[in-house]
Amino acid sequence: MNSQSQDRLDRVEQLLAWTAEQTAANSREIRELCQSVQELRQSIQESRAQSAEENAARLREIEELRQSIQESRTQSAEENAARLREIEELRQSIQESRTQSAEENAARLREIEELRQSIQESRAEFAEQAAAQAQSLRELQQVVSETRSDLAHLAEWAEEVTQALVTLTALQREHERAIQAINQRQAETDQRFNVLLEEVRYLIRRQGSDGNPPPSLP
């Protein structure tokens, strides 16, 4: 074998050695790349699992908040219904009191009319029998005494009417206080609902800013 052939053989061997080194280096790089891909895949899976857990926790919080809002609405509706029943009972009581007072007033007016007619008759009788005997005068005095008694009853009736009006006024004030209490309770309920609604919106915006689509509310 001449020297030229030997040089060619040496160059071929060097080329084969360099190729083997390159192949080994490429193999190491491929293994490192595969390992990096595996680690990246595992990191992505862990991130997805963590994100799924966070989304599940947020969904549970939203569901608990929705149930709290529903319970608050149910309680408010029950309280409003109870208040309305109380107001209706109070209204019926006032109506019955007014009806009874009207009947009593009508009865008193009839008594006054009868008393007025009796007084007129007594006066006419007194005018006709002014010159009559003393017995007629004593009878007239008796009529006057009865008239005074009737007037005393009339004064008592007027006092009863006044007391009835005072009672009606007190009932009207209680009715107004009940309406104000209902309006205040409704305003507080609306305020609590608005606060809960703002919290739900904040959770939805926060979840959207994390890169996940917001869940649909039931």
PDB file of N, CA, C and O in Angstrom, residues 1-73:
ATOM      1  N   MET A   1       0.858  -1.185   0.000  1.00  0.00           N
ATOM      2  CA  MET A   1       0.000   0.000   0.000  1.00  0.00           C
ATOM      3  C   MET A   1       0.906   1.252   0.000  1.00  0.00           C
ATOM      4  O   MET A   1       1.793   1.361   0.839  1.00  0.00           O
ATOM      5  N   ASN A   2       0.687   2.093  -0.960  1.00  0.00           N
ATOM      6  CA  ASN A   2       1.508   3.286  -1.063  1.00  0.00           C
ATOM      7  C   ASN A   2       1.074   4.337  -0.058  1.00  0.00           C
ATOM      8  O   ASN A   2       0.053   4.216   0.629  1.00  0.00           O
ATOM      9  N   SER A   3       1.818   5.423   0.021  1.00  0.00           N
ATOM     10  CA  SER A   3       1.555   6.480   1.007  1.00  0.00           C
ATOM     11  C   SER A   3       0.278   7.242   0.701  1.00  0.00           C
ATOM     12  O   SER A   3      -0.436   7.691   1.608  1.00  0.00           O
ATOM     13  N   GLN A   4      -0.061   7.373  -0.573  1.00  0.00           N
ATOM     14  CA  GLN A   4      -1.290   8.092  -0.940  1.00  0.00           C
ATOM     15  C   GLN A   4      -2.517   7.341  -0.461  1.00  0.00           C
ATOM     16  O   GLN A   4      -3.454   7.928   0.075  1.00  0.00           O
ATOM     17  N   SER A   5      -2.498   6.056  -0.625  1.00  0.00           N
ATOM     18  CA  SER A   5      -3.637   5.245  -0.156  1.00  0.00           C
ATOM     19  C   SER A   5      -3.735   5.302   1.355  1.00  0.00           C
ATOM     20  O   SER A   5      -4.833   5.321   1.943  1.00  0.00           O
ATOM     21  N   GLN A   6      -2.571   5.292   2.003  1.00  0.00           N
ATOM     22  CA  GLN A   6      -2.564   5.357   3.462  1.00  0.00           C
ATOM     23  C   GLN A   6      -3.152   6.680   3.936  1.00  0.00           C
ATOM     24  O   GLN A   6      -3.910   6.728   4.913  1.00  0.00           O
ATOM     25  N   ASP A   7      -2.833   7.781   3.231  1.00  0.00           N
ATOM     26  CA  ASP A   7      -3.387   9.087   3.615  1.00  0.00           C
ATOM     27  C   ASP A   7      -4.896   9.096   3.455  1.00  0.00           C
ATOM     28  O   ASP A   7      -5.641   9.633   4.299  1.00  0.00           O
ATOM     29  N   ARG A   8      -5.377   8.531   2.342  1.00  0.00           N
ATOM     30  CA  ARG A   8      -6.819   8.463   2.123  1.00  0.00           C
ATOM     31  C   ARG A   8      -7.502   7.658   3.224  1.00  0.00           C
ATOM     32  O   ARG A   8      -8.581   8.013   3.735  1.00  0.00           O
ATOM     33  N   LEU A   9      -6.857   6.525   3.584  1.00  0.00           N
ATOM     34  CA  LEU A   9      -7.434   5.675   4.627  1.00  0.00           C
ATOM     35  C   LEU A   9      -7.478   6.417   5.952  1.00  0.00           C
ATOM     36  O   LEU A   9      -8.461   6.344   6.706  1.00  0.00           O
ATOM     37  N   ASP A  10      -6.420   7.210   6.240  1.00  0.00           N
ATOM     38  CA  ASP A  10      -6.399   7.980   7.485  1.00  0.00           C
ATOM     39  C   ASP A  10      -7.505   9.041   7.505  1.00  0.00           C
ATOM     40  O   ASP A  10      -8.178   9.265   8.515  1.00  0.00           O
ATOM     41  N   ARG A  11      -7.686   9.708   6.333  1.00  0.00           N
ATOM     42  CA  ARG A  11      -8.727  10.725   6.272  1.00  0.00           C
ATOM     43  C   ARG A  11     -10.128  10.120   6.454  1.00  0.00           C
ATOM     44  O   ARG A  11     -11.010  10.682   7.096  1.00  0.00           O
ATOM     45  N   VAL A  12     -10.282   8.878   5.848  1.00  0.00           N
ATOM     46  CA  VAL A  12     -11.580   8.198   6.009  1.00  0.00           C
ATOM     47  C   VAL A  12     -11.822   7.850   7.461  1.00  0.00           C
ATOM     48  O   VAL A  12     -12.917   8.018   8.004  1.00  0.00           O
ATOM     49  N   GLU A  13     -10.789   7.363   8.154  1.00  0.00           N
ATOM     50  CA  GLU A  13     -10.936   7.015   9.555  1.00  0.00           C
ATOM     51  C   GLU A  13     -11.247   8.252  10.396  1.00  0.00           C
ATOM     52  O   GLU A  13     -12.086   8.227  11.314  1.00  0.00           O
ATOM     53  N   GLN A  14     -10.540   9.367  10.081  1.00  0.00           N
ATOM     54  CA  GLN A  14     -10.811  10.609  10.811  1.00  0.00           C
ATOM     55  C   GLN A  14     -12.252  11.078  10.569  1.00  0.00           C
ATOM     56  O   GLN A  14     -12.943  11.557  11.483  1.00  0.00           O
ATOM     57  N   LEU A  15     -12.691  10.945   9.278  1.00  0.00           N
ATOM     58  CA  LEU A  15     -14.054  11.342   8.966  1.00  0.00           C
ATOM     59  C   LEU A  15     -15.074  10.480   9.698  1.00  0.00           C
ATOM     60  O   LEU A  15     -16.082  10.973  10.225  1.00  0.00           O
ATOM     61  N   LEU A  16     -14.770   9.165   9.768  1.00  0.00           N
ATOM     62  CA  LEU A  16     -15.680   8.279  10.501  1.00  0.00           C
ATOM     63  C   LEU A  16     -15.700   8.608  11.983  1.00  0.00           C
ATOM     64  O   LEU A  16     -16.776   8.602  12.635  1.00  0.00           O
ATOM     65  N   ALA A  17     -14.518   8.941  12.550  1.00  0.00           N
ATOM     66  CA  ALA A  17     -14.469   9.294  13.971  1.00  0.00           C
ATOM     67  C   ALA A  17     -15.244  10.581  14.241  1.00  0.00           C
ATOM     68  O   ALA A  17     -15.999  10.701  15.217  1.00  0.00           O
ATOM     69  N   TRP A  18     -15.063  11.562  13.311  1.00  0.00           N
ATOM     70  CA  TRP A  18     -15.780  12.834  13.491  1.00  0.00           C
ATOM     71  C   TRP A  18     -17.286  12.629  13.372  1.00  0.00           C
ATOM     72  O   TRP A  18     -18.076  13.176  14.123  1.00  0.00           O
ATOM     73  N   THR A  19     -17.679  11.744  12.401  1.00  0.00           N
ATOM     74  CA  THR A  19     -19.108  11.441  12.234  1.00  0.00           C
ATOM     75  C   THR A  19     -19.676  10.770  13.475  1.00  0.00           C
ATOM     76  O   THR A  19     -20.805  11.047  13.929  1.00  0.00           O
ATOM     77  N   ALA A  20     -18.868   9.851  14.060  1.00  0.00           N
ATOM     78  CA  ALA A  20     -19.339   9.172  15.281  1.00  0.00           C
ATOM     79  C   ALA A  20     -19.506  10.158  16.427  1.00  0.00           C
ATOM     80  O   ALA A  20     -20.473  10.094  17.200  1.00  0.00           O
ATOM     81  N   GLU A  21     -18.551  11.108  16.541  1.00  0.00           N
ATOM     82  CA  GLU A  21     -18.663  12.112  17.591  1.00  0.00           C
ATOM     83  C   GLU A  21     -19.892  12.991  17.387  1.00  0.00           C
ATOM     84  O   GLU A  21     -20.613  13.307  18.327  1.00  0.00           O
ATOM     85  N   GLN A  22     -20.115  13.383  16.133  1.00  0.00           N
ATOM     86  CA  GLN A  22     -21.278  14.210  15.846  1.00  0.00           C
ATOM     87  C   GLN A  22     -22.567  13.461  16.143  1.00  0.00           C
ATOM     88  O   GLN A  22     -23.532  14.012  16.681  1.00  0.00           O
ATOM     89  N   THR A  23     -22.555  12.160  15.764  1.00  0.00           N
ATOM     90  CA  THR A  23     -23.757  11.351  16.033  1.00  0.00           C
ATOM     91  C   THR A  23     -24.027  11.232  17.529  1.00  0.00           C
ATOM     92  O   THR A  23     -25.168  11.334  17.997  1.00  0.00           O
ATOM     93  N   ALA A  24     -22.924  11.023  18.289  1.00  0.00           N
ATOM     94  CA  ALA A  24     -23.079  10.929  19.744  1.00  0.00           C
ATOM     95  C   ALA A  24     -23.585  12.249  20.317  1.00  0.00           C
ATOM     96  O   ALA A  24     -24.467  12.283  21.201  1.00  0.00           O
ATOM     97  N   ALA A  25     -23.008  13.375  19.806  1.00  0.00           N
ATOM     98  CA  ALA A  25     -23.446  14.683  20.287  1.00  0.00           C
ATOM     99  C   ALA A  25     -24.910  14.923  19.944  1.00  0.00           C
ATOM    100  O   ALA A  25     -25.692  15.423  20.761  1.00  0.00           O
ATOM    101  N   ASN A  26     -25.286  14.550  18.706  1.00  0.00           N
ATOM    102  CA  ASN A  26     -26.693  14.713  18.312  1.00  0.00           C
ATOM    103  C   ASN A  26     -27.608  13.857  19.166  1.00  0.00           C
ATOM    104  O   ASN A  26     -28.722  14.261  19.522  1.00  0.00           O
ATOM    105  N   SER A  27     -27.121  12.641  19.491  1.00  0.00           N
ATOM    106  CA  SER A  27     -27.926  11.754  20.337  1.00  0.00           C
ATOM    107  C   SER A  27     -28.139  12.362  21.715  1.00  0.00           C
ATOM    108  O   SER A  27     -29.230  12.303  22.278  1.00  0.00           O
ATOM    109  N   ARG A  28     -27.034  12.955  22.270  1.00  0.00           N
ATOM    110  CA  ARG A  28     -27.176  13.600  23.578  1.00  0.00           C
ATOM    111  C   ARG A  28     -28.155  14.768  23.511  1.00  0.00           C
ATOM    112  O   ARG A  28     -28.986  14.959  24.392  1.00  0.00           O
ATOM    113  N   GLU A  29     -28.007  15.564  22.428  1.00  0.00           N
ATOM    114  CA  GLU A  29     -28.927  16.697  22.284  1.00  0.00           C
ATOM    115  C   GLU A  29     -30.374  16.232  22.131  1.00  0.00           C
ATOM    116  O   GLU A  29     -31.300  16.829  22.683  1.00  0.00           O
ATOM    117  N   ILE A  30     -30.561  15.133  21.380  1.00  0.00           N
ATOM    118  CA  ILE A  30     -31.927  14.608  21.202  1.00  0.00           C
ATOM    119  C   ILE A  30     -32.482  14.118  22.531  1.00  0.00           C
ATOM    120  O   ILE A  30     -33.650  14.358  22.876  1.00  0.00           O
ATOM    121  N   ARG A  31     -31.614  13.409  23.331  1.00  0.00           N
ATOM    122  CA  ARG A  31     -32.081  12.939  24.633  1.00  0.00           C
ATOM    123  C   ARG A  31     -32.416  14.102  25.550  1.00  0.00           C
ATOM    124  O   ARG A  31     -33.429  14.090  26.266  1.00  0.00           O
ATOM    125  N   GLU A  32     -31.527  15.128  25.536  1.00  0.00           N
ATOM    126  CA  GLU A  32     -31.811  16.305  26.368  1.00  0.00           C
ATOM    127  C   GLU A  32     -33.087  17.001  25.913  1.00  0.00           C
ATOM    128  O   GLU A  32     -33.896  17.456  26.723  1.00  0.00           O
ATOM    129  N   LEU A  33     -33.260  17.098  24.574  1.00  0.00           N
ATOM    130  CA  LEU A  33     -34.472  17.717  24.051  1.00  0.00           C
ATOM    131  C   LEU A  33     -35.715  16.917  24.436  1.00  0.00           C
ATOM    132  O   LEU A  33     -36.750  17.476  24.818  1.00  0.00           O
ATOM    133  N   CYS A  34     -35.633  15.595  24.351  1.00  0.00           N
ATOM    134  CA  CYS A  34     -36.767  14.736  24.755  1.00  0.00           C
ATOM    135  C   CYS A  34     -37.083  14.914  26.229  1.00  0.00           C
ATOM    136  O   CYS A  34     -38.249  14.965  26.645  1.00  0.00           O
ATOM    137  N   GLN A  35     -35.992  14.988  27.043  1.00  0.00           N
ATOM    138  CA  GLN A  35     -36.209  15.188  28.470  1.00  0.00           C
ATOM    139  C   GLN A  35     -36.871  16.542  28.745  1.00  0.00           C
ATOM    140  O   GLN A  35     -37.763  16.657  29.580  1.00  0.00           O
ATOM    141  N   SER A  36     -36.388  17.593  28.000  1.00  0.00           N
ATOM    142  CA  SER A  36     -37.000  18.925  28.164  1.00  0.00           C
ATOM    143  C   SER A  36     -38.467  18.902  27.754  1.00  0.00           C
ATOM    144  O   SER A  36     -39.327  19.495  28.409  1.00  0.00           O
ATOM    145  N   VAL A  37     -38.759  18.221  26.641  1.00  0.00           N
ATOM    146  CA  VAL A  37     -40.149  18.121  26.195  1.00  0.00           C
ATOM    147  C   VAL A  37     -40.990  17.395  27.231  1.00  0.00           C
ATOM    148  O   VAL A  37     -42.139  17.766  27.524  1.00  0.00           O
ATOM    149  N   GLN A  38     -40.431  16.323  27.832  1.00  0.00           N
ATOM    150  CA  GLN A  38     -41.161  15.559  28.843  1.00  0.00           C
ATOM    151  C   GLN A  38     -41.438  16.422  30.076  1.00  0.00           C
ATOM    152  O   GLN A  38     -42.535  16.408  30.637  1.00  0.00           O
ATOM    153  N   GLU A  39     -40.379  17.171  30.479  1.00  0.00           N
ATOM    154  CA  GLU A  39     -40.573  18.054  31.628  1.00  0.00           C
ATOM    155  C   GLU A  39     -41.599  19.136  31.325  1.00  0.00           C
ATOM    156  O   GLU A  39     -42.431  19.484  32.162  1.00  0.00           O
ATOM    157  N   LEU A  40     -41.516  19.703  30.090  1.00  0.00           N
ATOM    158  CA  LEU A  40     -42.488  20.722  29.708  1.00  0.00           C
ATOM    159  C   LEU A  40     -43.901  20.154  29.670  1.00  0.00           C
ATOM    160  O   LEU A  40     -44.861  20.784  30.120  1.00  0.00           O
ATOM    161  N   ARG A  41     -44.044  18.938  29.167  1.00  0.00           N
ATOM    162  CA  ARG A  41     -45.358  18.299  29.130  1.00  0.00           C
ATOM    163  C   ARG A  41     -45.900  18.065  30.538  1.00  0.00           C
ATOM    164  O   ARG A  41     -47.073  18.304  30.831  1.00  0.00           O
ATOM    165  N   GLN A  42     -45.008  17.618  31.448  1.00  0.00           N
ATOM    166  CA  GLN A  42     -45.432  17.384  32.825  1.00  0.00           C
ATOM    167  C   GLN A  42     -45.826  18.693  33.496  1.00  0.00           C
ATOM    168  O   GLN A  42     -46.806  18.759  34.247  1.00  0.00           O
ATOM    169  N   SER A  43     -45.041  19.780  33.207  1.00  0.00           N
ATOM    170  CA  SER A  43     -45.370  21.085  33.778  1.00  0.00           C
ATOM    171  C   SER A  43     -46.724  21.575  33.276  1.00  0.00           C
ATOM    172  O   SER A  43     -47.527  22.130  34.026  1.00  0.00           O
ATOM    173  N   ILE A  44     -46.980  21.349  31.960  1.00  0.00           N
ATOM    174  CA  ILE A  44     -48.269  21.758  31.398  1.00  0.00           C
ATOM    175  C   ILE A  44     -49.414  20.978  32.048  1.00  0.00           C
ATOM    176  O   ILE A  44     -50.472  21.535  32.396  1.00  0.00           O
ATOM    177  N   GLN A  45     -49.215  19.670  32.254  1.00  0.00           N
ATOM    178  CA  GLN A  45     -50.251  18.859  32.887  1.00  0.00           C
ATOM    179  C   GLN A  45     -50.504  19.329  34.320  1.00  0.00           C
ATOM    180  O   GLN A  45     -51.648  19.425  34.763  1.00  0.00           O
ATOM    181  N   GLU A  46     -49.395  19.605  35.055  1.00  0.00           N
ATOM    182  CA  GLU A  46     -49.575  20.083  36.425  1.00  0.00           C
ATOM    183  C   GLU A  46     -50.287  21.441  36.431  1.00  0.00           C
ATOM    184  O   GLU A  46     -51.146  21.696  37.283  1.00  0.00           O
ATOM    185  N   SER A  47     -49.920  22.323  35.484  1.00  0.00           N
ATOM    186  CA  SER A  47     -50.575  23.631  35.413  1.00  0.00           C
ATOM    187  C   SER A  47     -52.059  23.477  35.090  1.00  0.00           C
ATOM    188  O   SER A  47     -52.909  24.161  35.660  1.00  0.00           O
ATOM    189  N   ARG A  48     -52.363  22.524  34.154  1.00  0.00           N
ATOM    190  CA  ARG A  48     -53.776  22.294  33.831  1.00  0.00           C
ATOM    191  C   ARG A  48     -54.545  21.745  35.026  1.00  0.00           C
ATOM    192  O   ARG A  48     -55.685  22.146  35.291  1.00  0.00           O
ATOM    193  N   ALA A  49     -53.909  20.824  35.766  1.00  0.00           N
ATOM    194  CA  ALA A  49     -54.579  20.253  36.945  1.00  0.00           C
ATOM    195  C   ALA A  49     -54.818  21.334  37.993  1.00  0.00           C
ATOM    196  O   ALA A  49     -55.905  21.423  38.581  1.00  0.00           O
ATOM    197  N   GLN A  50     -53.781  22.188  38.223  1.00  0.00           N
ATOM    198  CA  GLN A  50     -53.948  23.265  39.190  1.00  0.00           C
ATOM    199  C   GLN A  50     -55.024  24.242  38.756  1.00  0.00           C
ATOM    200  O   GLN A  50     -55.843  24.702  39.553  1.00  0.00           O
ATOM    201  N   SER A  51     -55.027  24.585  37.430  1.00  0.00           N
ATOM    202  CA  SER A  51     -56.051  25.492  36.925  1.00  0.00           C
ATOM    203  C   SER A  51     -57.438  24.885  37.058  1.00  0.00           C
ATOM    204  O   SER A  51     -58.407  25.576  37.387  1.00  0.00           O
ATOM    205  N   ALA A  52     -57.542  23.568  36.801  1.00  0.00           N
ATOM    206  CA  ALA A  52     -58.847  22.907  36.937  1.00  0.00           C
ATOM    207  C   ALA A  52     -59.320  22.940  38.384  1.00  0.00           C
ATOM    208  O   ALA A  52     -60.510  23.182  38.659  1.00  0.00           O
ATOM    209  N   GLU A  53     -58.381  22.719  39.333  1.00  0.00           N
ATOM    210  CA  GLU A  53     -58.757  22.787  40.745  1.00  0.00           C
ATOM    211  C   GLU A  53     -59.191  24.202  41.128  1.00  0.00           C
ATOM    212  O   GLU A  53     -60.181  24.387  41.849  1.00  0.00           O
ATOM    213  N   GLU A  54     -58.435  25.218  40.646  1.00  0.00           N
ATOM    214  CA  GLU A  54     -58.825  26.599  40.958  1.00  0.00           C
ATOM    215  C   GLU A  54     -60.182  26.939  40.355  1.00  0.00           C
ATOM    216  O   GLU A  54     -61.005  27.599  40.989  1.00  0.00           O
ATOM    217  N   ASN A  55     -60.407  26.475  39.109  1.00  0.00           N
ATOM    218  CA  ASN A  55     -61.717  26.740  38.488  1.00  0.00           C
ATOM    219  C   ASN A  55     -62.849  26.053  39.253  1.00  0.00           C
ATOM    220  O   ASN A  55     -63.933  26.619  39.439  1.00  0.00           O
ATOM    221  N   ALA A  56     -62.572  24.823  39.705  1.00  0.00           N
ATOM    222  CA  ALA A  56     -63.592  24.101  40.477  1.00  0.00           C
ATOM    223  C   ALA A  56     -63.878  24.827  41.790  1.00  0.00           C
ATOM    224  O   ALA A  56     -65.031  24.947  42.208  1.00  0.00           O
ATOM    225  N   ALA A  57     -62.803  25.345  42.440  1.00  0.00           N
ATOM    226  CA  ALA A  57     -63.003  26.085  43.693  1.00  0.00           C
ATOM    227  C   ALA A  57     -63.806  27.357  43.440  1.00  0.00           C
ATOM    228  O   ALA A  57     -64.714  27.702  44.202  1.00  0.00           O
ATOM    229  N   ARG A  58     -63.474  28.065  42.335  1.00  0.00           N
ATOM    230  CA  ARG A  58     -64.228  29.286  42.028  1.00  0.00           C
ATOM    231  C   ARG A  58     -65.691  28.964  41.726  1.00  0.00           C
ATOM    232  O   ARG A  58     -66.592  29.703  42.120  1.00  0.00           O
ATOM    233  N   LEU A  59     -65.899  27.859  40.996  1.00  0.00           N
ATOM    234  CA  LEU A  59     -67.285  27.483  40.687  1.00  0.00           C
ATOM    235  C   LEU A  59     -68.053  27.141  41.965  1.00  0.00           C
ATOM    236  O   LEU A  59     -69.232  27.466  42.095  1.00  0.00           O
ATOM    237  N   ARG A  60     -67.370  26.475  42.910  1.00  0.00           N
ATOM    238  CA  ARG A  60     -68.037  26.177  44.187  1.00  0.00           C
ATOM    239  C   ARG A  60     -68.356  27.461  44.939  1.00  0.00           C
ATOM    240  O   ARG A  60     -69.438  27.598  45.532  1.00  0.00           O
ATOM    241  N   GLU A  61     -67.408  28.430  44.923  1.00  0.00           N
ATOM    242  CA  GLU A  61     -67.674  29.707  45.579  1.00  0.00           C
ATOM    243  C   GLU A  61     -68.854  30.416  44.935  1.00  0.00           C
ATOM    244  O   GLU A  61     -69.711  30.975  45.619  1.00  0.00           O
ATOM    245  N   ILE A  62     -68.894  30.419  43.589  1.00  0.00           N
ATOM    246  CA  ILE A  62     -70.004  31.079  42.882  1.00  0.00           C
ATOM    247  C   ILE A  62     -71.324  30.380  43.199  1.00  0.00           C
ATOM    248  O   ILE A  62     -72.360  31.029  43.402  1.00  0.00           O
ATOM    249  N   GLU A  63     -71.317  29.052  43.268  1.00  0.00           N
ATOM    250  CA  GLU A  63     -72.546  28.303  43.569  1.00  0.00           C
ATOM    251  C   GLU A  63     -73.021  28.596  44.988  1.00  0.00           C
ATOM    252  O   GLU A  63     -74.217  28.803  45.233  1.00  0.00           O
ATOM    253  N   GLU A  64     -72.054  28.647  45.947  1.00  0.00           N
ATOM    254  CA  GLU A  64     -72.424  28.992  47.318  1.00  0.00           C
ATOM    255  C   GLU A  64     -72.987  30.413  47.384  1.00  0.00           C
ATOM    256  O   GLU A  64     -73.961  30.667  48.087  1.00  0.00           O
ATOM    257  N   LEU A  65     -72.362  31.329  46.642  1.00  0.00           N
ATOM    258  CA  LEU A  65     -72.856  32.699  46.620  1.00  0.00           C
ATOM    259  C   LEU A  65     -74.251  32.772  46.002  1.00  0.00           C
ATOM    260  O   LEU A  65     -75.122  33.503  46.473  1.00  0.00           O
ATOM    261  N   ARG A  66     -74.480  32.005  44.921  1.00  0.00           N
ATOM    262  CA  ARG A  66     -75.800  31.994  44.288  1.00  0.00           C
ATOM    263  C   ARG A  66     -76.851  31.443  45.258  1.00  0.00           C
ATOM    264  O   ARG A  66     -77.962  31.980  45.358  1.00  0.00           O
ATOM    265  N   GLN A  67     -76.500  30.376  45.982  1.00  0.00           N
ATOM    266  CA  GLN A  67     -77.445  29.821  46.949  1.00  0.00           C
ATOM    267  C   GLN A  67     -77.731  30.822  48.058  1.00  0.00           C
ATOM    268  O   GLN A  67     -78.866  30.940  48.518  1.00  0.00           O
ATOM    269  N   SER A  68     -76.665  31.553  48.500  1.00  0.00           N
ATOM    270  CA  SER A  68     -76.876  32.563  49.543  1.00  0.00           C
ATOM    271  C   SER A  68     -77.820  33.657  49.065  1.00  0.00           C
ATOM    272  O   SER A  68     -78.702  34.103  49.797  1.00  0.00           O
ATOM    273  N   ILE A  69     -77.635  34.080  47.796  1.00  0.00           N
ATOM    274  CA  ILE A  69     -78.527  35.105  47.243  1.00  0.00           C
ATOM    275  C   ILE A  69     -79.961  34.579  47.162  1.00  0.00           C
ATOM    276  O   ILE A  69     -80.926  35.281  47.491  1.00  0.00           O
ATOM    277  N   GLN A  70     -80.106  33.322  46.730  1.00  0.00           N
ATOM    278  CA  GLN A  70     -81.446  32.729  46.618  1.00  0.00           C
ATOM    279  C   GLN A  70     -82.117  32.635  47.982  1.00  0.00           C
ATOM    280  O   GLN A  70     -83.311  32.936  48.135  1.00  0.00           O
ATOM    281  N   GLU A  71     -81.335  32.214  49.009  1.00  0.00           N
ATOM    282  CA  GLU A  71     -81.905  32.122  50.359  1.00  0.00           C
ATOM    283  C   GLU A  71     -82.289  33.506  50.870  1.00  0.00           C
ATOM    284  O   GLU A  71     -83.314  33.664  51.537  1.00  0.00           O
ATOM    285  N   SER A  72     -81.440  34.516  50.578  1.00  0.00           N
ATOM    286  CA  SER A  72     -81.758  35.877  51.015  1.00  0.00           C
ATOM    287  C   SER A  72     -83.039  36.372  50.358  1.00  0.00           C
ATOM    288  O   SER A  72     -83.889  36.986  50.998  1.00  0.00           O
ATOM    289  N   ARG A  73     -83.187  36.054  49.037  1.00  0.00           N
ATOM    290  CA  ARG A  73     -84.419  36.474  48.350  1.00  0.00           C
ATOM    291  C   ARG A  73     -85.637  35.769  48.937  1.00  0.00           C
ATOM    292  O   ARG A  73     -86.699  36.372  49.129  1.00  0.00           O
TER     293      ARG A  73
END
